[in-house]
Tab-separated table of C-alpha atoms in Angstrom:
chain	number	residue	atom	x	y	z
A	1	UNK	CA	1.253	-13.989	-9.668
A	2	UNK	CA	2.192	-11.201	-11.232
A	3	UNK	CA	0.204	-11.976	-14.104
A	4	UNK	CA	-2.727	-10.974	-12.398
A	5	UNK	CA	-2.763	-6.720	-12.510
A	6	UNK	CA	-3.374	-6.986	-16.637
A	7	UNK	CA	-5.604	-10.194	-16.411
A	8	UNK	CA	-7.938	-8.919	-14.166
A	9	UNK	CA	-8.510	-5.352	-15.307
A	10	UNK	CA	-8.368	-6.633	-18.912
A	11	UNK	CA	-11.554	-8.950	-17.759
A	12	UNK	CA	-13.098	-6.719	-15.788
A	13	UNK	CA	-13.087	-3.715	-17.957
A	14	UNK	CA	-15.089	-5.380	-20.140
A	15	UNK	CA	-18.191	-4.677	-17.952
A	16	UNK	CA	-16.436	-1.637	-16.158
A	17	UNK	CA	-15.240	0.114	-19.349
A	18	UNK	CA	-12.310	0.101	-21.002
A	19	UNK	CA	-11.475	3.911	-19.890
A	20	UNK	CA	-11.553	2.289	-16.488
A	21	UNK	CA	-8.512	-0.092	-16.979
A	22	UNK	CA	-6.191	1.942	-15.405
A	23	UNK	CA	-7.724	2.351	-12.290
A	24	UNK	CA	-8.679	-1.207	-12.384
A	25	UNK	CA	-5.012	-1.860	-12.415
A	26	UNK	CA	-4.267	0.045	-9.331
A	27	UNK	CA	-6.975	-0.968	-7.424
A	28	UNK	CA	-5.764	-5.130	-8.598
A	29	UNK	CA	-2.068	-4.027	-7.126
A	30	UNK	CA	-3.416	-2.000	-4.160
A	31	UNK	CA	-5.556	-5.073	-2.260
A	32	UNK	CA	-3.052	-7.467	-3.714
A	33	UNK	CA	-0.876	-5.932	-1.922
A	34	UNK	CA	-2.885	-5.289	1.215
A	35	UNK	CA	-4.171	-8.835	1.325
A	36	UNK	CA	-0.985	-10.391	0.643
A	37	UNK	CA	0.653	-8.452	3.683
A	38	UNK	CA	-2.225	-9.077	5.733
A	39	UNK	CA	-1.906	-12.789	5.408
A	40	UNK	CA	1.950	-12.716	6.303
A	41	UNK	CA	0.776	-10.558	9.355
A	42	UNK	CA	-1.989	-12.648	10.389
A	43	UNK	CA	-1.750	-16.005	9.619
A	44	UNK	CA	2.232	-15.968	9.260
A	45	UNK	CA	1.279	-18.955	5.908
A	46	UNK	CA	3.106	-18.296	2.809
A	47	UNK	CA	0.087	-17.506	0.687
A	48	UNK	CA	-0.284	-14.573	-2.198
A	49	UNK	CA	-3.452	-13.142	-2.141
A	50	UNK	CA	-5.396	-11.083	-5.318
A	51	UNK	CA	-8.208	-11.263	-7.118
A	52	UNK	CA	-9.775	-14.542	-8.495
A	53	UNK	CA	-9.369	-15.764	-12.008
A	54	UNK	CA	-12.285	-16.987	-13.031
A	55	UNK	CA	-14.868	-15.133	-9.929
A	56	UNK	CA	-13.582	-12.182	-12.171
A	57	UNK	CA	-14.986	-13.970	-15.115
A	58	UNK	CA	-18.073	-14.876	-13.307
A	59	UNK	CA	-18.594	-10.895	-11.995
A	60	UNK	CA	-18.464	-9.628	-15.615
A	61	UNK	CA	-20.073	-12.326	-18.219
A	62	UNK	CA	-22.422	-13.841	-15.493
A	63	UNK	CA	-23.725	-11.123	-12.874
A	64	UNK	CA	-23.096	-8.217	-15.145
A	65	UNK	CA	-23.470	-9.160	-18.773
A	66	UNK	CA	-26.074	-12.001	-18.621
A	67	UNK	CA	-27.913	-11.267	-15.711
A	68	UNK	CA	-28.174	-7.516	-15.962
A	69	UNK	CA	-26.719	-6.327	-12.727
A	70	UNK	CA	-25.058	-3.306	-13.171
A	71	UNK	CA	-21.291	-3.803	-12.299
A	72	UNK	CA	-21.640	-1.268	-9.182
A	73	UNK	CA	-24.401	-3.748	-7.559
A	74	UNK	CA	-21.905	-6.825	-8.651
A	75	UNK	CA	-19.145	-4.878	-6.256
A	76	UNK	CA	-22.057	-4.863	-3.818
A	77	UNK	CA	-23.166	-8.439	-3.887
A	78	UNK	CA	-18.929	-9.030	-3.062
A	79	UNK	CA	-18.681	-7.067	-0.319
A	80	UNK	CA	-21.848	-9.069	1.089
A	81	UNK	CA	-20.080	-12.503	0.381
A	82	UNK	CA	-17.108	-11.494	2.232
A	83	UNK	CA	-19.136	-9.769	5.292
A	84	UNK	CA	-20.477	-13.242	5.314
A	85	UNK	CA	-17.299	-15.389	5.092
A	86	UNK	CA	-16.020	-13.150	7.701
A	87	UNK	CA	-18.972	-13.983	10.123
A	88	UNK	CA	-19.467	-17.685	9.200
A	89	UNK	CA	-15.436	-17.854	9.733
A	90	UNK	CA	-15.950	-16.145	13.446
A	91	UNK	CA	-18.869	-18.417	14.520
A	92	UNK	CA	-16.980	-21.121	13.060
A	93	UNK	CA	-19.266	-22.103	10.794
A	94	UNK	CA	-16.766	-22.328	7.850
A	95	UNK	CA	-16.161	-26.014	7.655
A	96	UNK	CA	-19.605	-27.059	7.981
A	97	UNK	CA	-21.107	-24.643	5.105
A	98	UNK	CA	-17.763	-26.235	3.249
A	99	UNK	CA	-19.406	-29.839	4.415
A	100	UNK	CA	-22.811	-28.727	2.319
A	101	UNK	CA	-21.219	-29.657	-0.863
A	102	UNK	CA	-20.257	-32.772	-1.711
A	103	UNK	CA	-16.396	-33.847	-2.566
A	104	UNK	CA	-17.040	-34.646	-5.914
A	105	UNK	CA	-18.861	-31.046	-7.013
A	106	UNK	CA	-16.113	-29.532	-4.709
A	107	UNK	CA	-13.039	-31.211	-7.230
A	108	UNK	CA	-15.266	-30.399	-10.431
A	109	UNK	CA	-15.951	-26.585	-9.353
A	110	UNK	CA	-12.127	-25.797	-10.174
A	111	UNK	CA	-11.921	-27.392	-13.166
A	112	UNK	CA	-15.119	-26.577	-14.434
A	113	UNK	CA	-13.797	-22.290	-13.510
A	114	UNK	CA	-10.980	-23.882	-15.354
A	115	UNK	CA	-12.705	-24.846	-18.265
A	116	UNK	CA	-14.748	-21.507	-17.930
A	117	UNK	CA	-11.394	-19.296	-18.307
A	118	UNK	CA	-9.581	-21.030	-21.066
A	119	UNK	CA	-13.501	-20.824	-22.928
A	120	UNK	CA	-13.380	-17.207	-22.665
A	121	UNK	CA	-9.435	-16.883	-22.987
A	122	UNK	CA	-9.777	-18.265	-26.474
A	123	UNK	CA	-12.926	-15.488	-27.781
A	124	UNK	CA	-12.726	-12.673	-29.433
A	125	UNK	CA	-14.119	-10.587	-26.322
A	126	UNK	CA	-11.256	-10.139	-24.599
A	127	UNK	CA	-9.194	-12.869	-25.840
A	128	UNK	CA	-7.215	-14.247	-28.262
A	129	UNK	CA	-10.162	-14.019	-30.763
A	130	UNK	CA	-10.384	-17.716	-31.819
A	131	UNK	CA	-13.877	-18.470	-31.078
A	132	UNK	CA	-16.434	-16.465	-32.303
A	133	UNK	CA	-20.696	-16.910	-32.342
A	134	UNK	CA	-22.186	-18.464	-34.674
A	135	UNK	CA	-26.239	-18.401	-34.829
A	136	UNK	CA	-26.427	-21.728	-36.171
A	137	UNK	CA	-23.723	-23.784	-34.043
A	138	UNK	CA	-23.250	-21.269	-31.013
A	139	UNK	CA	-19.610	-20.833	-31.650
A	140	UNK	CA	-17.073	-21.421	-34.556
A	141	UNK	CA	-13.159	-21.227	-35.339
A	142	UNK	CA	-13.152	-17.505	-36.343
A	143	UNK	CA	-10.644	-19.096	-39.371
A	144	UNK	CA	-7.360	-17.484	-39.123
A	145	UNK	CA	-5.342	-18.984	-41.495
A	146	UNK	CA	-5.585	-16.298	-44.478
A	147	UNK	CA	-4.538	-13.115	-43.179
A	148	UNK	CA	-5.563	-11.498	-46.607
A	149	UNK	CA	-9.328	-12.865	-45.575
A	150	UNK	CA	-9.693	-11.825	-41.907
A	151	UNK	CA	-8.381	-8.703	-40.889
A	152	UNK	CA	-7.930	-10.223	-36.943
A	153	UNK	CA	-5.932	-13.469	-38.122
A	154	UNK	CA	-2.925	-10.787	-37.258
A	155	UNK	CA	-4.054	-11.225	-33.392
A	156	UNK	CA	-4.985	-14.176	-33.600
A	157	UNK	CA	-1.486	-15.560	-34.950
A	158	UNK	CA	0.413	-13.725	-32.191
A	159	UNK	CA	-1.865	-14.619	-29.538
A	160	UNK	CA	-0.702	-18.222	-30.887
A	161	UNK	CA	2.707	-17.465	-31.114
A	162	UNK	CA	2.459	-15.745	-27.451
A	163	UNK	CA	0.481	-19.538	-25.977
A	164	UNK	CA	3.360	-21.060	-27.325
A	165	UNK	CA	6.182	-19.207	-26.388
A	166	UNK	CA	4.932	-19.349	-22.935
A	167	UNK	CA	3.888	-22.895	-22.777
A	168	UNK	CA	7.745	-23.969	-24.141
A	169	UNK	CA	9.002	-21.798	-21.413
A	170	UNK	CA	6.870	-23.868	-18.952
A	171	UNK	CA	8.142	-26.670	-20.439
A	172	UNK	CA	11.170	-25.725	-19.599
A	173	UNK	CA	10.661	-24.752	-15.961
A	174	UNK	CA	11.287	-20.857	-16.858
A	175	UNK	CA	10.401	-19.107	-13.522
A	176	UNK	CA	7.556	-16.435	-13.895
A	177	UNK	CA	7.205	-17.811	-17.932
A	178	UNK	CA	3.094	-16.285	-17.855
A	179	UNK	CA	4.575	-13.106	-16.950
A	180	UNK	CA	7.376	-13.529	-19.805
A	181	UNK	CA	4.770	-14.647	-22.548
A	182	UNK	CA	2.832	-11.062	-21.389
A	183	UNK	CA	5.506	-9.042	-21.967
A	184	UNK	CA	6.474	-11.174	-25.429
A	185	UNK	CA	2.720	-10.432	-26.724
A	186	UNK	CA	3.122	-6.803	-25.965
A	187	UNK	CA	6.483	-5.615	-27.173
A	188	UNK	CA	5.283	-6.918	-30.248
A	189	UNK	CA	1.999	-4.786	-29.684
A	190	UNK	CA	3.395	-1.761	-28.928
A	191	UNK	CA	5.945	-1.934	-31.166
A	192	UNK	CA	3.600	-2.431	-34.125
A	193	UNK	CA	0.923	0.381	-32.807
A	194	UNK	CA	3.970	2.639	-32.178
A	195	UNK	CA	5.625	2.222	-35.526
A	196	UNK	CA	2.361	2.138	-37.711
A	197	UNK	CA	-0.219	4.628	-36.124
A	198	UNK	CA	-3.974	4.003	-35.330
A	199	UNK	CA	-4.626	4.483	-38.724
A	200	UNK	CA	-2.646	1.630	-40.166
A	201	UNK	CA	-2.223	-0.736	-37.540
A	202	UNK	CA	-2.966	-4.293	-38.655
A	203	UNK	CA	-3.658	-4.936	-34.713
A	204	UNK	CA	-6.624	-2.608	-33.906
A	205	UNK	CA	-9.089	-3.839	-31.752
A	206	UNK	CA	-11.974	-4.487	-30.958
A	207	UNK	CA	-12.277	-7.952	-32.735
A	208	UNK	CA	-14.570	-8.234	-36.121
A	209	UNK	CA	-15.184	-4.322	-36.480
A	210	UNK	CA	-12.130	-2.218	-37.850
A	211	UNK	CA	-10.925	-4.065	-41.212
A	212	UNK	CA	-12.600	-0.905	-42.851
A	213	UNK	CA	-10.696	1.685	-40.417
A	214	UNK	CA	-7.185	-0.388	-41.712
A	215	UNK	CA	-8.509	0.111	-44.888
A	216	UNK	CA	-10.006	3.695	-44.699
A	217	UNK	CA	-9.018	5.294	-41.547
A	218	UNK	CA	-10.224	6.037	-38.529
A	219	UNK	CA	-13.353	8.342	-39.719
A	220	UNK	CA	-14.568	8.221	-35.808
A	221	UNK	CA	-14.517	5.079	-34.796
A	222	UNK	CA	-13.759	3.714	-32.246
A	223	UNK	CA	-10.672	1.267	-32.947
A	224	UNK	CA	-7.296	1.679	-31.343
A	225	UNK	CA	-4.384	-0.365	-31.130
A	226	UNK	CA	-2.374	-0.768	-27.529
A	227	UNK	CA	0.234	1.609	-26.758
A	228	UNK	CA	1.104	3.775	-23.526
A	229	UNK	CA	1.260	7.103	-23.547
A	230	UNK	CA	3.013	7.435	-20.647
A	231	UNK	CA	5.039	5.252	-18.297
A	232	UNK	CA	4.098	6.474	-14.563
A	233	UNK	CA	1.179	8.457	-13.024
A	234	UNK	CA	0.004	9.788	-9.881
A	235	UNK	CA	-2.228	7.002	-8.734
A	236	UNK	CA	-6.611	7.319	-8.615
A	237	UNK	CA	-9.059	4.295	-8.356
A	238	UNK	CA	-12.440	5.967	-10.249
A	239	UNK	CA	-13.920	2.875	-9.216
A	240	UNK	CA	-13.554	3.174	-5.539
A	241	UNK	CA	-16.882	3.525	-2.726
A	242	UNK	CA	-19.260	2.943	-5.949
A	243	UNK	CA	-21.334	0.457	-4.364
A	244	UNK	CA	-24.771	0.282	-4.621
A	245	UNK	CA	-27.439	-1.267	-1.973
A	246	UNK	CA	-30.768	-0.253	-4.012
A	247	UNK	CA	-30.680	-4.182	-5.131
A	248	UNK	CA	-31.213	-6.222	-1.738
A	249	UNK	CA	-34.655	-6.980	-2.295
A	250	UNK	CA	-33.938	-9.033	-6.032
A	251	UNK	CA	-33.312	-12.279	-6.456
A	252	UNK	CA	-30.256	-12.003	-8.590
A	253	UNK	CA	-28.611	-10.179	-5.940
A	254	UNK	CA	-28.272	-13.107	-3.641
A	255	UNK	CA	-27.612	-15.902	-5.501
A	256	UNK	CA	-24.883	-13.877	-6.723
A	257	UNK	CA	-23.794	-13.161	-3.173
A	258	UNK	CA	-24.006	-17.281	-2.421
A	259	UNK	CA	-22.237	-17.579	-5.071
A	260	UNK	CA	-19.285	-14.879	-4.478
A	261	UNK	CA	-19.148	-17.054	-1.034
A	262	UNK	CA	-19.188	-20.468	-1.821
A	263	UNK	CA	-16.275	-19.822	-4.279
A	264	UNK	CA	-14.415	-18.051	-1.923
A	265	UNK	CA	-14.430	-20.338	0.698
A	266	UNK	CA	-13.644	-23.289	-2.040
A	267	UNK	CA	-10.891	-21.335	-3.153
A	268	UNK	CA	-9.460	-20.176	-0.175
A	269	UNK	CA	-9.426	-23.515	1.973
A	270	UNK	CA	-8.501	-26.334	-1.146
A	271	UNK	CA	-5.102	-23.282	-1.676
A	272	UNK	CA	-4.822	-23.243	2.197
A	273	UNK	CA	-4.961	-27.584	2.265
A	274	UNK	CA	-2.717	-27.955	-0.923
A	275	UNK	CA	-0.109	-25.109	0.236
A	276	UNK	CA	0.184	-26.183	3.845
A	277	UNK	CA	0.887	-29.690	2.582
A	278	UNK	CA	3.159	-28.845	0.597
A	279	UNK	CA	5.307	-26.521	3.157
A	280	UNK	CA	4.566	-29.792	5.846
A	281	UNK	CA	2.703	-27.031	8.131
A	282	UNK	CA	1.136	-29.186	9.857
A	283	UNK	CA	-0.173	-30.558	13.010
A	284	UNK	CA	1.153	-33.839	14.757
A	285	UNK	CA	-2.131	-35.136	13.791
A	286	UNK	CA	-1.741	-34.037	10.294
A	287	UNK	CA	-4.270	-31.032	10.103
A	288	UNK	CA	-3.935	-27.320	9.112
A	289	UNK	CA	-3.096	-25.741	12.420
A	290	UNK	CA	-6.129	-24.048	13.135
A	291	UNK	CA	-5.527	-20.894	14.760
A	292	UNK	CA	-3.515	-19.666	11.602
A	293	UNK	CA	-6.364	-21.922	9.581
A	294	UNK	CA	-8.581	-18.810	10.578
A	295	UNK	CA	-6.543	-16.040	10.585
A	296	UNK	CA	-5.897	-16.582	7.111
A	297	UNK	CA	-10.064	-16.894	6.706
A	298	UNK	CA	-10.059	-14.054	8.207
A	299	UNK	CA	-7.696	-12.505	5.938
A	300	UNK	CA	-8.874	-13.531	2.653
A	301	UNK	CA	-13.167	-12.092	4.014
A	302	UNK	CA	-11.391	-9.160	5.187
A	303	UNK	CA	-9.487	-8.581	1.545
A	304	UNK	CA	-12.978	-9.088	0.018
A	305	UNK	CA	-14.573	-6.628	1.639
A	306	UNK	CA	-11.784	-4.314	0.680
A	307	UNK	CA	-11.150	-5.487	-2.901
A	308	UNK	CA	-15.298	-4.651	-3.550
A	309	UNK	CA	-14.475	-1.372	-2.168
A	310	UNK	CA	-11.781	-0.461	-4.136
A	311	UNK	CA	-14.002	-1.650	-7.804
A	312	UNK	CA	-12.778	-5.612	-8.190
A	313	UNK	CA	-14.184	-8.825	-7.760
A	314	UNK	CA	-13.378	-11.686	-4.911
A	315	UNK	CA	-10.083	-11.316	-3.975
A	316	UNK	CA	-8.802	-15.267	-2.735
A	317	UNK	CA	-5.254	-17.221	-2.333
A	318	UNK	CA	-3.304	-18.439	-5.085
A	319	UNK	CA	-2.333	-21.662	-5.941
A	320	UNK	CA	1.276	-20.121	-7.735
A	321	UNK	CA	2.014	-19.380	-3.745
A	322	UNK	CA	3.505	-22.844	-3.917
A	323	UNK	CA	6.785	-21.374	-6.006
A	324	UNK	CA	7.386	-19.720	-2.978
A	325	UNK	CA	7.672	-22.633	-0.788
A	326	UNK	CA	9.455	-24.657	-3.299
A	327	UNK	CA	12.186	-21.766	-2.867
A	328	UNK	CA	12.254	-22.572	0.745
A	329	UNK	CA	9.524	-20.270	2.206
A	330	UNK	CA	7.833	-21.234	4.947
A	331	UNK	CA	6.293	-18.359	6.870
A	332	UNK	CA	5.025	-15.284	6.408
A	333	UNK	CA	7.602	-13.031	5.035
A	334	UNK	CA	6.913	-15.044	1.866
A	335	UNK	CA	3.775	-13.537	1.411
A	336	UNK	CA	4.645	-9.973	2.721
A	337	UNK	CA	7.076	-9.871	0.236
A	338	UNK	CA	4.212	-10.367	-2.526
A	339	UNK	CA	2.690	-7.972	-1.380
A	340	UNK	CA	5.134	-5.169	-1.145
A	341	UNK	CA	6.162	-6.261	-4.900
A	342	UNK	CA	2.637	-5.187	-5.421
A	343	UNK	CA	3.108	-1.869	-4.306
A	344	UNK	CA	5.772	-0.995	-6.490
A	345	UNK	CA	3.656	-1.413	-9.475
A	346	UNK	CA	0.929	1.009	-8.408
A	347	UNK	CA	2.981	4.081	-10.168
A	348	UNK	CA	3.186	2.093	-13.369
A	349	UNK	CA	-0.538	1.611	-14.359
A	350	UNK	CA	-0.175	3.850	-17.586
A	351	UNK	CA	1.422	0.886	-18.736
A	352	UNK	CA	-0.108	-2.451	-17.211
A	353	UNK	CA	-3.707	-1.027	-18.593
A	354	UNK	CA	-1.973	-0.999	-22.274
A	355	UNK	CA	-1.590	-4.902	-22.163
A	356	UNK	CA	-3.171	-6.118	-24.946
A	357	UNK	CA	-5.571	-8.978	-25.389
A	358	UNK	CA	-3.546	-11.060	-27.581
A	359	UNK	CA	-1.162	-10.840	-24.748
A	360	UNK	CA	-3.088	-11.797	-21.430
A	361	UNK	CA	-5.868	-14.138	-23.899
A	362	UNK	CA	-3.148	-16.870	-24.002
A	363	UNK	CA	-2.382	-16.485	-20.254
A	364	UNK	CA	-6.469	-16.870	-19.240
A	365	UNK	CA	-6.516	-19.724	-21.518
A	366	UNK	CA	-2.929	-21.360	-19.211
A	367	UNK	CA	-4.201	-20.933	-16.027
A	368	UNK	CA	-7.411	-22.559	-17.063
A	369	UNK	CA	-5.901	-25.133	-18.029
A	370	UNK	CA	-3.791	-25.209	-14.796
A	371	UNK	CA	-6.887	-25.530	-12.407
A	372	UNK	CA	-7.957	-28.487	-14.556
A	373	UNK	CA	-5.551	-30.991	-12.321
A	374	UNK	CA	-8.738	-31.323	-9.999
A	375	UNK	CA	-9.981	-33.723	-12.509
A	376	UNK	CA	-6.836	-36.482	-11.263
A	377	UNK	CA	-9.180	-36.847	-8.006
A	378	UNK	CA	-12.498	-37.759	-9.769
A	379	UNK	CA	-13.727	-40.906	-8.792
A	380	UNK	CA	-14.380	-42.028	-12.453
A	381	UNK	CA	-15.420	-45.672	-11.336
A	382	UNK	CA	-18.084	-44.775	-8.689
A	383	UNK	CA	-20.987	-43.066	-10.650
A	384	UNK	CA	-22.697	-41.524	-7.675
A	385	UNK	CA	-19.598	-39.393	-7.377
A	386	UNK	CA	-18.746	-39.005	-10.241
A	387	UNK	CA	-21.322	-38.166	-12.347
A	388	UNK	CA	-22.498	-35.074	-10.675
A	389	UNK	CA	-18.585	-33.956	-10.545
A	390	UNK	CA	-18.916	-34.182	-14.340
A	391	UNK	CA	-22.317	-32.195	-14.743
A	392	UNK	CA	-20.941	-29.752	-12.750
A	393	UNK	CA	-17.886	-29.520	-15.078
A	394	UNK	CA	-19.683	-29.563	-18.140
A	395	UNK	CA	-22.369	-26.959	-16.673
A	396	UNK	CA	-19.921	-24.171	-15.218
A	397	UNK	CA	-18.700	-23.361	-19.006
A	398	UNK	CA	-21.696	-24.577	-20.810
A	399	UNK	CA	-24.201	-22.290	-19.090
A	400	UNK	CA	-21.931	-18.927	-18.216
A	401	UNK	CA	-22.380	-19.610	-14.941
A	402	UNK	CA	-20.761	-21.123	-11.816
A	403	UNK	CA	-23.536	-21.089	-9.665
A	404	UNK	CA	-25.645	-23.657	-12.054
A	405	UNK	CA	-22.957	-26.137	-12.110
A	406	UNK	CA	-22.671	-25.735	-8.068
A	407	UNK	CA	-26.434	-26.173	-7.621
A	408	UNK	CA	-26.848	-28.958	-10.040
A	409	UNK	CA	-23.708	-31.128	-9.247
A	410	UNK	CA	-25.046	-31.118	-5.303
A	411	UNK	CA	-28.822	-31.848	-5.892
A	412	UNK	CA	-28.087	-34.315	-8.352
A	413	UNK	CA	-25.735	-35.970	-5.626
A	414	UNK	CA	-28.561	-35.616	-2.892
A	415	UNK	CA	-30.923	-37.331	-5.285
A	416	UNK	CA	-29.021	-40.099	-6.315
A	417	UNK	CA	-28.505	-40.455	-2.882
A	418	UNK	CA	-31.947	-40.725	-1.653
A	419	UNK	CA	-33.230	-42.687	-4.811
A	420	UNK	CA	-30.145	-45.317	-3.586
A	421	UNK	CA	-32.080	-45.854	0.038
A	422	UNK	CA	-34.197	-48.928	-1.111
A	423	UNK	CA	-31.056	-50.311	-2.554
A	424	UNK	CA	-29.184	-50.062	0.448
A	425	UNK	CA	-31.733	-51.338	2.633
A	426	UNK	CA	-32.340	-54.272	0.684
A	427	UNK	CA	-28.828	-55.037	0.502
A	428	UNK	CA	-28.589	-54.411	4.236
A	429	UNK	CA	-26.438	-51.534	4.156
A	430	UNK	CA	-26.997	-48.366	6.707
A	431	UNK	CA	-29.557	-46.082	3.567
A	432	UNK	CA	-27.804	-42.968	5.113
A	433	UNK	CA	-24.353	-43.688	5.226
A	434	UNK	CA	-23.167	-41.515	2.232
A	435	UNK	CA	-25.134	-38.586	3.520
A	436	UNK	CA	-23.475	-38.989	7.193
A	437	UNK	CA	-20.365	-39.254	5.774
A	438	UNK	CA	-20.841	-34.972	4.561
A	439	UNK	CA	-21.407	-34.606	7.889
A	440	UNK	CA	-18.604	-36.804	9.766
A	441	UNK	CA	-16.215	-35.980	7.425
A	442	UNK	CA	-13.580	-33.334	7.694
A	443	UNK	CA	-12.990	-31.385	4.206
């Protein structure tokens, strides 16, 4: 998981600023390392918790970028969503808002996040610079194989090299290999940036704009290459208690906050299912026991809430929890240990900002690829499932936004659905059974 504290400020310094990566760093560590402890405490499951790949995504190129919220309303419309997973979670009202989307959509939603990451892994905004716009096809290979020809193919080839190197090493069942391909991709940074200067560096960013500045100089631009000045510092979070409640009344605002939610409490219960099953913490009936079911709801809102105070995005379990338990853990200490590993990297941020894109691009683009295993439960051969799964895949990436390919993917399922009633009646089957069957049946 580790992976995480350059990811996730290098993503959301793009609509934070990039003189905020530091403190974006700290505040990733600081509620990873709260929430992580927190779930050991509370729920005694062995579960990591940080901020979400891919709700990250959604916060800055969604909410931010494309809808215009400014990123301190963004923080604000999180800390709603987790106020109300917290409340739906005490009322008990979690597994019945869960109920409101259909199986199918539910499966699609993390591969479509998945598609969604490895789309923006692979630009030149924060990524490995492959794809680039293009006014007449939307987006082209930005054609890296002449390095005489375009001044980022240096990037670009590393970020290749840095893909691969990690992939091989995954290949190879190489514990922690995404946090080994990170610090591949930035020795190589540094060492370049320390060795030839800002002035000469042939791995300047940002993308498309400093082939002059290799060229001519810096002459006040502003291109730099990644290197640290300094390896410790006394810790600050600028982007702590900056939220903003002057948005409540706009429209924006609360679709955002449905949508903060409804990924949350996707995220959080498919980890909790798939990690408890794997550990066998189970019930003799099978079932996630379900006092420690919602203490670690109750964890993850309560992280939330925190992580939007500190300056990130939704903070929810992660899947990689399940190296822990194939190492034998089985309770809590697994997770408190996470967290207090954490911890230790809060002094270090001068550093973990300095990861370069070529270096965490390649990772965005793995883990995408990662939450793509969803896909192995699509029901290919029955349309009515199926086919709103896939236009919920196709629309999460397509359209920038998660919330679109939630919304359509369930009201194209209730359609079909009511449009199949005369069907079912003529053929003497109960019209209503697939929509009782959201209700009667347990996620």
């Amino acid at each position: 998981m580790s992976y995480i504290l350059p990811a996730n400020a290098a993503i959301m310094a793009i609509a934070m600023g990039q003189d905020k990566r530091g403190d974006l760093v700290i505040a990733t560590a600081l509620v990873s390392a709260v929430a992580s402890v927190l779930m050991g405490l509370m729920a005694n499951f062995p579960l990591g918790v940080a901020p979400g790949m891919g709700l990250n995504a959604y916060f800055v190129f969604t909410v931010v970028l494309q809808k215009g919220l400014s990123w301190q309303e963004a923080l604000t419309a999180v800390f709603v969503s987790g106020w109300l997973f917290l409340v739906t979670t005490v009322l008990g009202l979690r597994w019945f808002m869960l109920k409101l989307i259909p199986h199918g959509v539910q499966l699609a939603l993390s591969a479509g996040i998945g598609l969604f990451l490895a789309f923006l892994g692979t630009q030149a905004g924060g990524g490995m610079g492959i794809i680039v716009g293009d006014e007449a096809t939307l987006v082209r290979l930005n054609e890296p194989l002449s390095v005489e020809g375009n001044y980022d193919a240096h990037k670009m080839w590393i970020s290749a090299l840095v893909f691969t190197v990690t992939v091989v090493m995954m290949a190879m069942n190489v514990k922690g290999a995404p946090l080994v391909g990170i610090i591949f991709g930035t020795i190589i940074a540094w060492s370049e940036c320390w060795a030839q200067g800002p002035t000469s560096s042939v791995l300047l960013y940002p993308f498309g704009s400093c082939s002059d500045v290799a060229a001519n100089g810096l002459n006040g631009t502003e291109c730099f290459c990644y290197a640290p000045e300094k390896v410790v510092d006394v810790p600050r979070v600028a982007t702590a208690g900056k939220l903003s409640f002057d948005i409540l009344e706009k429209k924006q605002f609360w679709i955002s906050v449905v949508t903060f939610y409804f990924n949350d409490l996707l995220g959080c219960a498919g980890t909790l299912i798939a990690v408890t099953r794997k550990a066998s913490i189970m019930d003799r009936h099978g079932n996630i026991p379900k006092r420690q079911a919602n203490a670690a709801f109750v964890a993850d809102s309560v992280s939330t809430i925190l992580g939007s105070v500190l300056g990130t995005s939704t903070v929810t379990t992660y899947i990689e929890s399940a190296a822990g338990i194939v190492d034998g853990g089985r309770t809590g200490v697994v997770a408190i240990v996470v967290g207090i590993c954490f911890s230790l990297s809060i002094p270090f941020a001068p550093l973990l900002s300095n990861i370069p894109d070529l270096a965490t691009g390649p990772i965005v683009v793995i883990v995408g690829a990662m939450m793509m295993t969803s896909v192995e439960g699509f029901e290919w051969s029955n349309v009515e499932d199926g086919l709103p799964a896939f236009l919920t895949l196709l629309l999460i990436p397509l359209t920038f936004n998660i919330a679109y390919g939630i919304i359509a993917g369930t009201i194209f399922w209730f359609i079909i659905q009511i449009f199949l009633i005369p069907y079912r009646l003529v053929k003497k089957e109960d019209p209503l059974k697939r929509l009782k069957s959201i209700v009667m049946t347990k996620p």
